[in-house]
PDB file of C-alpha atoms in Angstrom:
ATOM      1  CA  MET A  19      31.845   1.531   9.329  1.00 48.00           C
ATOM      2  CA  PRO A  20      34.815   3.167   7.491  1.00 45.00           C
ATOM      3  CA  CYS A  21      34.275   6.545   9.160  1.00 44.00           C
ATOM      4  CA  LEU A  22      35.100   5.027  12.566  1.00 38.00           C
ATOM      5  CA  LEU A  23      38.480   3.638  11.458  1.00 36.00           C
ATOM      6  CA  ALA A  24      39.957   7.117  11.309  1.00 38.00           C
ATOM      7  CA  LEU A  25      39.144   7.571  15.011  1.00 37.00           C
ATOM      8  CA  THR A  26      41.229   4.534  16.058  1.00 37.00           C
ATOM      9  CA  PRO A  27      45.002   4.985  16.582  1.00 39.00           C
ATOM     10  CA  PRO A  28      47.256   2.595  14.627  1.00 41.00           C
ATOM     11  CA  MET A  29      48.515  -0.444  16.489  1.00 43.00           C
ATOM     12  CA  ALA A  30      52.235  -1.234  16.539  1.00 42.00           C
ATOM     13  CA  ARG A  31      53.231  -4.266  14.574  1.00 43.00           C
ATOM     14  CA  PRO A  32      55.508  -6.847  16.209  1.00 45.00           C
ATOM     15  CA  GLY A  33      59.185  -6.009  15.654  1.00 46.00           C
ATOM     16  CA  ARG A  34      58.428  -2.492  14.444  1.00 44.00           C
ATOM     17  CA  ARG A  35      59.379   0.562  16.476  1.00 46.00           C
ATOM     18  CA  TRP A  36      57.530   3.786  15.993  1.00 44.00           C
ATOM     19  CA  PRO A  37      59.733   6.855  15.794  1.00 45.00           C
ATOM     20  CA  SER A  38      60.041   8.980  18.881  1.00 45.00           C
ATOM     21  CA  THR A  39      57.749  11.934  19.161  1.00 43.00           C
ATOM     22  CA  SER A  40      60.572  14.133  20.420  1.00 43.00           C
ATOM     23  CA  VAL A  41      63.807  15.174  18.707  1.00 41.00           C
ATOM     24  CA  PRO A  42      66.874  16.309  20.675  1.00 42.00           C
ATOM     25  CA  ARG A  43      68.245  19.620  19.395  1.00 43.00           C
ATOM     26  CA  ARG A  44      71.160  21.526  21.028  1.00 44.00           C
ATOM     27  CA  GLY A  45      70.547  20.312  24.531  1.00 42.00           C
ATOM     28  CA  ARG A  46      66.837  20.698  24.569  1.00 43.00           C
ATOM     29  CA  THR A  47      63.909  18.583  23.477  1.00 42.00           C
ATOM     30  CA  VAL A  48      61.477  19.908  20.901  1.00 40.00           C
ATOM     31  CA  ALA A  49      58.209  18.048  20.308  1.00 43.00           C
ATOM     32  CA  ALA A  50      57.884  16.793  16.780  1.00 43.00           C
ATOM     33  CA  LEU A  51      54.580  16.862  14.891  1.00 41.00           C
ATOM     34  CA  PRO A  52      52.854  13.488  15.066  1.00 42.00           C
ATOM     35  CA  ARG A  53      51.930  11.682  11.880  1.00 45.00           C
ATOM     36  CA  ARG A  54      48.251  11.550  12.867  1.00 45.00           C
ATOM     37  CA  CYS A  55      46.379  13.561  15.405  1.00 44.00           C
ATOM     38  CA  PHE A  56      44.230  11.529  17.802  1.00 43.00           C
ATOM     39  CA  CYS A  57      43.618  14.391  20.177  1.00 43.00           C
ATOM     40  CA  GLY A  58      40.352  15.090  21.936  1.00 45.00           C
ATOM     41  CA  ARG A  59      39.331  17.669  19.345  1.00 41.00           C
ATOM     42  CA  ARG A  60      39.509  15.059  16.569  1.00 40.00           C
ATOM     43  CA  HIS A  61      37.349  12.705  18.624  1.00 40.00           C
ATOM     44  CA  LEU A  62      34.906  15.486  19.336  1.00 37.00           C
ATOM     45  CA  ILE A  63      34.617  16.431  15.686  1.00 39.00           C
ATOM     46  CA  GLY A  64      34.163  12.811  14.650  1.00 44.00           C
ATOM     47  CA  ALA A  65      31.577  12.150  17.341  1.00 41.00           C
ATOM     48  CA  SER A  66      29.681  15.314  16.437  1.00 42.00           C
ATOM     49  CA  SER A  67      29.663  14.339  12.758  1.00 42.00           C
ATOM     50  CA  ALA A  68      28.425  10.827  13.562  1.00 40.00           C
ATOM     51  CA  ALA A  69      25.706  12.227  15.796  1.00 41.00           C
ATOM     52  CA  ALA A  70      24.598  14.571  13.036  1.00 44.00           C
ATOM     53  CA  LEU A  71      24.310  11.608  10.662  1.00 42.00           C
ATOM     54  CA  LEU A  72      22.245   9.449  13.015  1.00 40.00           C
ATOM     55  CA  PRO A  73      18.867  10.840  11.873  1.00 41.00           C
ATOM     56  CA  LEU A  74      19.851  10.032   8.290  1.00 43.00           C
ATOM     57  CA  LEU A  75      21.101   6.538   9.046  1.00 45.00           C
ATOM     58  CA  ALA A  76      18.368   5.485  11.443  1.00 45.00           C
ATOM     59  CA  PRO A  77      15.449   3.514   9.941  1.00 46.00           C
ATOM     60  CA  PRO A  78      12.178   5.455   9.667  1.00 44.00           C
ATOM     61  CA  SER A  79       9.791   5.151  12.577  1.00 44.00           C
ATOM     62  CA  ARG A  80       6.858   2.815  12.116  1.00 45.00           C
ATOM     63  CA  ALA A  81       4.664   5.578  13.480  1.00 47.00           C
ATOM     64  CA  ALA A  82       5.742   7.990  10.738  1.00 43.00           C
ATOM     65  CA  PRO A  83       2.775   9.325   8.755  1.00 47.00           C
ATOM     66  CA  PRO A  84       2.349   8.181   5.162  1.00 64.00           C
ATOM     67  CA  ILE A  85       2.696  10.454   2.164  1.00 83.00           C
ATOM     68  CA  ASP A  86       0.039  13.157   2.174  1.00 90.00           C
ATOM     69  CA  PRO A  87      -3.109  11.526   0.704  1.00 91.00           C
ATOM     70  CA  GLU A  88      -3.906  14.601  -1.388  1.00 90.00           C
ATOM     71  CA  VAL A  89      -0.425  14.609  -2.893  1.00 91.00           C
ATOM     72  CA  MET A  90      -0.619  10.898  -3.671  1.00 92.00           C
ATOM     73  CA  LEU A  91      -4.088  11.289  -5.177  1.00 90.00           C
ATOM     74  CA  GLU A  92      -2.836  13.937  -7.589  1.00 90.00           C
ATOM     75  CA  ARG A  93       0.238  11.870  -8.395  1.00 91.00           C
ATOM     76  CA  VAL A  94      -1.353   8.527  -9.244  1.00 88.00           C
ATOM     77  CA  HIS A  95      -4.860   9.614 -10.245  1.00 87.00           C
ATOM     78  CA  PRO A  96      -4.809  13.154 -11.653  1.00 87.00           C
ATOM     79  CA  PRO A  97      -8.239  14.665 -12.293  1.00 83.00           C
ATOM     80  CA  ARG A  98     -10.123  13.331 -15.287  1.00 86.00           C
ATOM     81  CA  PRO A  99     -12.726  15.376 -17.161  1.00 91.00           C
ATOM     82  CA  ASP A 100     -16.054  15.469 -15.322  1.00 92.00           C
ATOM     83  CA  TRP A 101     -17.885  13.867 -18.237  1.00 93.00           C
ATOM     84  CA  TYR A 102     -15.506  10.900 -18.151  1.00 90.00           C
ATOM     85  CA  GLU A 103     -15.791  10.317 -14.400  1.00 92.00           C
ATOM     86  CA  GLU A 104     -19.586  10.601 -14.553  1.00 94.00           C
ATOM     87  CA  PHE A 105     -19.703   8.222 -17.519  1.00 92.00           C
ATOM     88  CA  TYR A 106     -17.536   5.720 -15.642  1.00 90.00           C
ATOM     89  CA  ALA A 107     -19.727   5.957 -12.536  1.00 93.00           C
ATOM     90  CA  VAL A 108     -22.853   5.272 -14.617  1.00 94.00           C
ATOM     91  CA  ALA A 109     -21.115   2.370 -16.361  1.00 91.00           C
ATOM     92  CA  MET A 110     -20.184   0.826 -13.014  1.00 91.00           C
ATOM     93  CA  ASP A 111     -23.693   1.322 -11.680  1.00 91.00           C
ATOM     94  CA  GLN A 112     -25.475  -0.163 -14.673  1.00 91.00           C
ATOM     95  CA  GLY A 113     -22.936  -2.389 -16.407  1.00 90.00           C
ATOM     96  CA  MET A 114     -21.878  -4.716 -13.583  1.00 92.00           C
ATOM     97  CA  LYS A 115     -25.221  -6.332 -12.792  1.00 92.00           C
ATOM     98  CA  SER A 116     -24.531  -9.696 -14.452  1.00 92.00           C
ATOM     99  CA  TYR A 117     -21.133  -9.883 -12.790  1.00 94.00           C
ATOM    100  CA  GLU A 118     -22.594  -9.028  -9.383  1.00 95.00           C
ATOM    101  CA  ALA A 119     -25.265 -11.718  -9.837  1.00 94.00           C
ATOM    102  CA  GLU A 120     -22.641 -14.419 -10.422  1.00 94.00           C
ATOM    103  CA  ILE A 121     -20.246 -13.302  -7.700  1.00 96.00           C
ATOM    104  CA  ALA A 122     -23.018 -12.854  -5.100  1.00 96.00           C
ATOM    105  CA  GLY A 123     -22.622 -16.312  -3.560  1.00 95.00           C
ATOM    106  CA  TYR A 124     -18.902 -15.833  -3.010  1.00 96.00           C
ATOM    107  CA  LYS A 125     -19.439 -12.381  -1.538  1.00 96.00           C
ATOM    108  CA  ALA A 126     -22.088 -13.703   0.843  1.00 95.00           C
ATOM    109  CA  LYS A 127     -19.653 -16.376   2.029  1.00 93.00           C
ATOM    110  CA  LEU A 128     -16.875 -13.840   2.438  1.00 95.00           C
ATOM    111  CA  PHE A 129     -18.859 -11.196   4.304  1.00 94.00           C
ATOM    112  CA  SER A 130     -20.327 -13.788   6.661  1.00 92.00           C
ATOM    113  CA  ARG A 131     -16.896 -13.656   8.348  1.00 87.00           C
ATOM    114  CA  LEU A 132     -17.710 -10.211   9.690  1.00 88.00           C
ATOM    115  CA  SER A 133     -19.017 -10.011  13.233  1.00 79.00           C
ATOM    116  CA  THR A 134     -21.213  -7.274  14.636  1.00 75.00           C
ATOM    117  CA  THR A 135     -18.397  -6.257  16.979  1.00 76.00           C
ATOM    118  CA  ARG A 136     -16.343  -4.900  14.083  1.00 82.00           C
ATOM    119  CA  LYS A 137     -17.667  -1.381  13.815  1.00 89.00           C
ATOM    120  CA  ASN A 138     -15.089   0.683  11.913  1.00 95.00           C
ATOM    121  CA  ILE A 139     -14.986  -0.358   8.275  1.00 97.00           C
ATOM    122  CA  LEU A 140     -13.079   1.104   5.353  1.00 98.00           C
ATOM    123  CA  GLU A 141     -14.096   0.083   1.857  1.00 98.00           C
ATOM    124  CA  LEU A 142     -11.368   0.705  -0.671  1.00 97.00           C
ATOM    125  CA  GLY A 143     -12.573   1.557  -4.170  1.00 96.00           C
ATOM    126  CA  VAL A 144     -16.109   1.805  -2.856  1.00 97.00           C
ATOM    127  CA  GLY A 145     -17.461   2.751  -6.285  1.00 96.00           C
ATOM    128  CA  THR A 146     -21.246   2.785  -6.382  1.00 96.00           C
ATOM    129  CA  GLY A 147     -21.526   0.661  -3.242  1.00 97.00           C
ATOM    130  CA  PRO A 148     -22.401  -2.838  -4.528  1.00 96.00           C
ATOM    131  CA  ASN A 149     -21.041  -4.457  -1.341  1.00 97.00           C
ATOM    132  CA  PHE A 150     -23.134  -2.483   1.146  1.00 96.00           C
ATOM    133  CA  LYS A 151     -25.996  -4.966   1.107  1.00 95.00           C
ATOM    134  CA  TYR A 152     -23.703  -7.640   2.564  1.00 95.00           C
ATOM    135  CA  TYR A 153     -22.621  -5.762   5.683  1.00 93.00           C
ATOM    136  CA  ALA A 154     -24.003  -2.220   6.020  1.00 87.00           C
ATOM    137  CA  SER A 155     -27.053  -3.248   8.037  1.00 81.00           C
ATOM    138  CA  ASN A 156     -24.860  -4.272  10.995  1.00 79.00           C
ATOM    139  CA  ASN A 157     -25.970  -2.182  13.940  1.00 76.00           C
ATOM    140  CA  GLY A 158     -23.634   0.655  14.790  1.00 83.00           C
ATOM    141  CA  CYS A 159     -21.094   0.209  12.002  1.00 91.00           C
ATOM    142  CA  ASN A 160     -19.347   3.259  10.583  1.00 94.00           C
ATOM    143  CA  VAL A 161     -18.157   3.064   6.992  1.00 96.00           C
ATOM    144  CA  ILE A 162     -15.530   5.145   5.225  1.00 97.00           C
ATOM    145  CA  GLY A 163     -15.698   4.723   1.459  1.00 98.00           C
ATOM    146  CA  VAL A 164     -12.528   5.677  -0.406  1.00 97.00           C
ATOM    147  CA  ASP A 165     -12.537   6.260  -4.159  1.00 97.00           C
ATOM    148  CA  PRO A 166     -10.627   8.607  -6.480  1.00 95.00           C
ATOM    149  CA  ASN A 167     -13.731   9.329  -8.555  1.00 95.00           C
ATOM    150  CA  LYS A 168     -15.819  12.015  -6.857  1.00 94.00           C
ATOM    151  CA  HIS A 169     -18.825  11.155  -9.017  1.00 95.00           C
ATOM    152  CA  MET A 170     -19.155   7.815  -7.249  1.00 97.00           C
ATOM    153  CA  GLU A 171     -20.313   9.518  -4.047  1.00 97.00           C
ATOM    154  CA  ASN A 172     -23.938  10.165  -5.034  1.00 95.00           C
ATOM    155  CA  TYR A 173     -24.400   6.578  -6.224  1.00 97.00           C
ATOM    156  CA  ALA A 174     -22.710   5.178  -3.119  1.00 97.00           C
ATOM    157  CA  ARG A 175     -24.872   7.257  -0.774  1.00 97.00           C
ATOM    158  CA  LYS A 176     -28.073   6.098  -2.440  1.00 96.00           C
ATOM    159  CA  THR A 177     -26.954   2.479  -2.255  1.00 96.00           C
ATOM    160  CA  ALA A 178     -25.956   2.868   1.395  1.00 96.00           C
ATOM    161  CA  LEU A 179     -29.385   4.199   2.339  1.00 95.00           C
ATOM    162  CA  SER A 180     -31.163   1.386   0.520  1.00 94.00           C
ATOM    163  CA  ALA A 181     -28.936  -1.106   2.369  1.00 94.00           C
ATOM    164  CA  GLY A 182     -29.885   0.342   5.746  1.00 92.00           C
ATOM    165  CA  LEU A 183     -26.763   2.429   6.404  1.00 93.00           C
ATOM    166  CA  PRO A 184     -27.696   5.901   7.703  1.00 92.00           C
ATOM    167  CA  SER A 185     -26.075   8.892   6.051  1.00 92.00           C
ATOM    168  CA  SER A 186     -24.507   9.829   9.382  1.00 93.00           C
ATOM    169  CA  SER A 187     -22.654   6.491   9.403  1.00 95.00           C
ATOM    170  CA  PHE A 188     -21.172   6.805   5.923  1.00 96.00           C
ATOM    171  CA  THR A 189     -18.263   9.045   4.954  1.00 97.00           C
ATOM    172  CA  PHE A 190     -17.012   9.352   1.391  1.00 97.00           C
ATOM    173  CA  ARG A 191     -13.389  10.400   0.921  1.00 97.00           C
ATOM    174  CA  ARG A 192     -11.541  10.935  -2.324  1.00 96.00           C
ATOM    175  CA  GLY A 193      -8.321   9.013  -2.168  1.00 95.00           C
ATOM    176  CA  VAL A 194      -6.193   6.190  -3.487  1.00 95.00           C
ATOM    177  CA  ALA A 195      -4.932   2.960  -1.960  1.00 95.00           C
ATOM    178  CA  GLU A 196      -1.297   4.065  -1.956  1.00 95.00           C
ATOM    179  CA  ALA A 197      -2.007   6.660   0.776  1.00 94.00           C
ATOM    180  CA  LEU A 198      -5.265   5.967   2.594  1.00 95.00           C
ATOM    181  CA  PRO A 199      -6.752   9.061   4.257  1.00 94.00           C
ATOM    182  CA  VAL A 200      -7.155   7.456   7.709  1.00 94.00           C
ATOM    183  CA  GLU A 201      -4.974   7.028  10.780  1.00 94.00           C
ATOM    184  CA  ASP A 202      -2.777   4.091  11.764  1.00 95.00           C
ATOM    185  CA  ASN A 203      -4.454   1.141  13.532  1.00 96.00           C
ATOM    186  CA  SER A 204      -7.908   2.698  13.232  1.00 95.00           C
ATOM    187  CA  MET A 205      -9.956   0.201  11.200  1.00 96.00           C
ATOM    188  CA  ASP A 206     -11.517  -3.079  12.276  1.00 96.00           C
ATOM    189  CA  VAL A 207     -12.031  -4.117   8.655  1.00 96.00           C
ATOM    190  CA  VAL A 208     -10.766  -3.099   5.226  1.00 98.00           C
ATOM    191  CA  ILE A 209     -12.769  -4.292   2.220  1.00 98.00           C
ATOM    192  CA  GLY A 210     -11.549  -4.321  -1.359  1.00 98.00           C
ATOM    193  CA  THR A 211     -13.262  -5.943  -4.320  1.00 97.00           C
ATOM    194  CA  LEU A 212     -11.917  -5.485  -7.860  1.00 96.00           C
ATOM    195  CA  VAL A 213      -9.549  -2.761  -6.644  1.00 96.00           C
ATOM    196  CA  LEU A 214      -5.955  -3.984  -6.765  1.00 97.00           C
ATOM    197  CA  CYS A 215      -6.191  -4.564 -10.502  1.00 96.00           C
ATOM    198  CA  SER A 216      -6.167  -0.806 -11.056  1.00 95.00           C
ATOM    199  CA  VAL A 217      -3.947   0.663  -8.331  1.00 96.00           C
ATOM    200  CA  ASN A 218      -0.664   2.226  -9.379  1.00 94.00           C
ATOM    201  CA  ASN A 219       1.482   0.306  -6.862  1.00 95.00           C
ATOM    202  CA  ILE A 220      -0.002  -2.914  -5.529  1.00 96.00           C
ATOM    203  CA  ASP A 221       2.596  -3.585  -2.816  1.00 96.00           C
ATOM    204  CA  MET A 222       2.381  -0.033  -1.454  1.00 96.00           C
ATOM    205  CA  SER A 223      -1.410  -0.369  -1.386  1.00 97.00           C
ATOM    206  CA  LEU A 224      -1.235  -3.592   0.613  1.00 97.00           C
ATOM    207  CA  ARG A 225       1.170  -2.006   3.094  1.00 96.00           C
ATOM    208  CA  GLU A 226      -1.295   0.844   3.524  1.00 97.00           C
ATOM    209  CA  ILE A 227      -4.082  -1.647   4.216  1.00 97.00           C
ATOM    210  CA  LYS A 228      -1.940  -3.212   6.935  1.00 97.00           C
ATOM    211  CA  ARG A 229      -1.087   0.215   8.336  1.00 96.00           C
ATOM    212  CA  VAL A 230      -4.679   1.305   8.890  1.00 97.00           C
ATOM    213  CA  LEU A 231      -5.915  -2.025  10.293  1.00 97.00           C
ATOM    214  CA  LYS A 232      -5.999  -2.516  14.035  1.00 97.00           C
ATOM    215  CA  PRO A 233      -4.029  -5.504  15.366  1.00 96.00           C
ATOM    216  CA  GLY A 234      -6.241  -8.486  14.563  1.00 95.00           C
ATOM    217  CA  GLY A 235      -8.166  -6.457  11.982  1.00 96.00           C
ATOM    218  CA  LEU A 236      -9.445  -8.172   8.838  1.00 97.00           C
ATOM    219  CA  TYR A 237      -8.848  -7.509   5.166  1.00 98.00           C
ATOM    220  CA  LEU A 238     -11.593  -8.965   2.950  1.00 98.00           C
ATOM    221  CA  PHE A 239     -10.838  -9.143  -0.764  1.00 98.00           C
ATOM    222  CA  ILE A 240     -12.055 -10.371  -4.125  1.00 98.00           C
ATOM    223  CA  GLU A 241      -9.795  -9.715  -7.116  1.00 98.00           C
ATOM    224  CA  HIS A 242      -9.593 -10.894 -10.696  1.00 97.00           C
ATOM    225  CA  VAL A 243      -6.136 -12.181 -11.565  1.00 97.00           C
ATOM    226  CA  ALA A 244      -3.987 -13.502 -14.398  1.00 97.00           C
ATOM    227  CA  ALA A 245      -4.796 -16.898 -15.826  1.00 97.00           C
ATOM    228  CA  PRO A 246      -2.151 -19.638 -15.412  1.00 96.00           C
ATOM    229  CA  ASP A 247       1.031 -19.052 -17.394  1.00 96.00           C
ATOM    230  CA  GLY A 248       1.021 -20.769 -20.772  1.00 95.00           C
ATOM    231  CA  SER A 249      -2.769 -20.995 -21.038  1.00 96.00           C
ATOM    232  CA  LEU A 250      -4.694 -19.590 -23.998  1.00 96.00           C
ATOM    233  CA  LEU A 251      -6.540 -17.186 -21.711  1.00 96.00           C
ATOM    234  CA  ARG A 252      -3.235 -15.876 -20.372  1.00 96.00           C
ATOM    235  CA  LEU A 253      -2.122 -15.113 -23.926  1.00 97.00           C
ATOM    236  CA  VAL A 254      -5.402 -13.309 -24.593  1.00 96.00           C
ATOM    237  CA  GLN A 255      -5.055 -11.309 -21.377  1.00 96.00           C
ATOM    238  CA  GLY A 256      -1.541 -10.263 -22.333  1.00 97.00           C
ATOM    239  CA  ALA A 257      -2.676  -9.123 -25.753  1.00 97.00           C
ATOM    240  CA  PHE A 258      -5.592  -7.061 -24.439  1.00 96.00           C
ATOM    241  CA  ASP A 259      -3.928  -5.707 -21.295  1.00 96.00           C
ATOM    242  CA  PRO A 260      -2.835  -2.329 -22.757  1.00 95.00           C
ATOM    243  CA  LEU A 261      -6.308  -1.693 -24.172  1.00 94.00           C
ATOM    244  CA  GLN A 262      -7.938  -2.720 -20.886  1.00 93.00           C
ATOM    245  CA  GLN A 263      -5.814  -0.239 -18.972  1.00 93.00           C
ATOM    246  CA  PHE A 264      -6.853   2.531 -21.360  1.00 90.00           C
ATOM    247  CA  VAL A 265     -10.605   1.906 -21.419  1.00 88.00           C
ATOM    248  CA  ALA A 266     -11.094   0.628 -17.847  1.00 88.00           C
ATOM    249  CA  ASP A 267      -9.384   3.340 -15.812  1.00 85.00           C
ATOM    250  CA  GLY A 268      -6.059   1.547 -15.337  1.00 90.00           C
ATOM    251  CA  CYS A 269      -7.331  -2.000 -14.826  1.00 94.00           C
ATOM    252  CA  HIS A 270      -4.621  -4.652 -15.425  1.00 96.00           C
ATOM    253  CA  LEU A 271      -5.469  -8.147 -16.656  1.00 97.00           C
ATOM    254  CA  THR A 272      -2.184  -9.904 -15.865  1.00 97.00           C
ATOM    255  CA  ARG A 273      -1.518  -9.246 -12.180  1.00 97.00           C
ATOM    256  CA  LYS A 274      -0.859 -12.149  -9.834  1.00 97.00           C
ATOM    257  CA  THR A 275      -2.572 -10.423  -6.948  1.00 97.00           C
ATOM    258  CA  GLY A 276      -2.903 -13.516  -4.782  1.00 97.00           C
ATOM    259  CA  GLU A 277       0.881 -13.763  -4.623  1.00 97.00           C
ATOM    260  CA  ASN A 278       1.192 -10.103  -3.616  1.00 97.00           C
ATOM    261  CA  ILE A 279      -1.306 -10.567  -0.793  1.00 98.00           C
ATOM    262  CA  ARG A 280       0.505 -13.707   0.370  1.00 96.00           C
ATOM    263  CA  ASP A 281       3.888 -11.978   0.368  1.00 96.00           C
ATOM    264  CA  VAL A 282       2.977  -8.775   2.219  1.00 94.00           C
ATOM    265  CA  GLY A 283       3.125 -10.464   5.627  1.00 94.00           C
ATOM    266  CA  PHE A 284      -0.335 -10.782   7.162  1.00 97.00           C
ATOM    267  CA  SER A 285      -0.398 -12.859  10.339  1.00 96.00           C
ATOM    268  CA  SER A 286      -2.940 -15.241   8.801  1.00 96.00           C
ATOM    269  CA  LEU A 287      -4.451 -15.687   5.367  1.00 97.00           C
ATOM    270  CA  SER A 288      -7.300 -17.711   3.914  1.00 96.00           C
ATOM    271  CA  LEU A 289      -7.191 -17.540   0.108  1.00 96.00           C
ATOM    272  CA  ASP A 290      -9.358 -19.389  -2.426  1.00 96.00           C
ATOM    273  CA  SER A 291      -9.629 -19.239  -6.202  1.00 96.00           C
ATOM    274  CA  VAL A 292     -12.606 -19.470  -8.536  1.00 95.00           C
ATOM    275  CA  ARG A 293     -13.292 -19.055 -12.224  1.00 95.00           C
ATOM    276  CA  LEU A 294     -16.453 -17.230 -13.239  1.00 94.00           C
ATOM    277  CA  SER A 295     -18.321 -18.292 -16.336  1.00 89.00           C
ATOM    278  CA  ASN A 296     -19.740 -15.009 -17.639  1.00 82.00           C
ATOM    279  CA  ALA A 297     -16.602 -12.831 -17.426  1.00 82.00           C
ATOM    280  CA  TYR A 298     -14.250 -14.562 -19.856  1.00 86.00           C
ATOM    281  CA  ILE A 299     -11.239 -12.272 -19.927  1.00 93.00           C
ATOM    282  CA  ILE A 300     -11.372 -11.596 -16.169  1.00 95.00           C
ATOM    283  CA  SER A 301     -12.786 -14.972 -15.153  1.00 95.00           C
ATOM    284  CA  PRO A 302      -9.954 -16.144 -12.819  1.00 97.00           C
ATOM    285  CA  HIS A 303     -10.487 -14.718  -9.325  1.00 98.00           C
ATOM    286  CA  VAL A 304      -9.003 -14.995  -5.858  1.00 97.00           C
ATOM    287  CA  TYR A 305     -10.950 -14.206  -2.708  1.00 97.00           C
ATOM    288  CA  GLY A 306     -10.342 -14.520   0.988  1.00 97.00           C
ATOM    289  CA  VAL A 307      -9.640 -12.979   4.369  1.00 97.00           C
ATOM    290  CA  ALA A 308      -6.317 -11.828   5.804  1.00 98.00           C
ATOM    291  CA  SER A 309      -5.670 -10.816   9.398  1.00 97.00           C
ATOM    292  CA  LYS A 310      -3.139  -8.291  10.594  1.00 96.00           C
TER     293      LYS A 310
END
């Protein structure tokens, strides 16, 4: 550290004599000014300055709270007109039925990994609640559904009730993946299906998922991803990606989400891939379970 070098007195080189610090003058000795001052005051000032800098130089605490969820929500998902958010909620409720029919077998396989002992569940991008039927009937589970679109709440509550989840066990919170509105190490399970395609910052979102999971907690995911590089479908995805982001609330077609999940540092990861037949442009998928 360069700032510490100034606190160390110079060392004499072999064969070199440092000039005397006193000069004889008319029978008496007068102290000459030294070239550098290494007195206690200098050390005290340097030490005080270094101590003042320690909070700036020290790495942030792992227990530090994330960015305020409300601030992050406004930053990455500013309010849309009510008509648009209601239209999008209706489209998700009515327009995804063929997709849900084809993906049902994979979801059933994935959610079978959940045990009845995992009670605290957060579903990220809960939407209208299409996943509730796979896990919400577990006795005693409490579900927090996070979604930036407030119009999803009514649809999600109706779906939760039909799946056997009491209203008292379901909480809807407006929020985004980059700053989840829950405490550290508080969730047994985090669920996300078709979510990471539309977040603003995928790596920050994955770090947030890890933050809120308890040690040993599970992250269950299904995401559509980019087709292999050089394929015709990958070229089509690249061409339509800007339009997709505009009409589908920020959804990206070309993300390699499986690689992001692999790189974030879960203690264990089971990841599979599949290609759906009735969703051409988003047909490549990854799905699996990661453990904190």
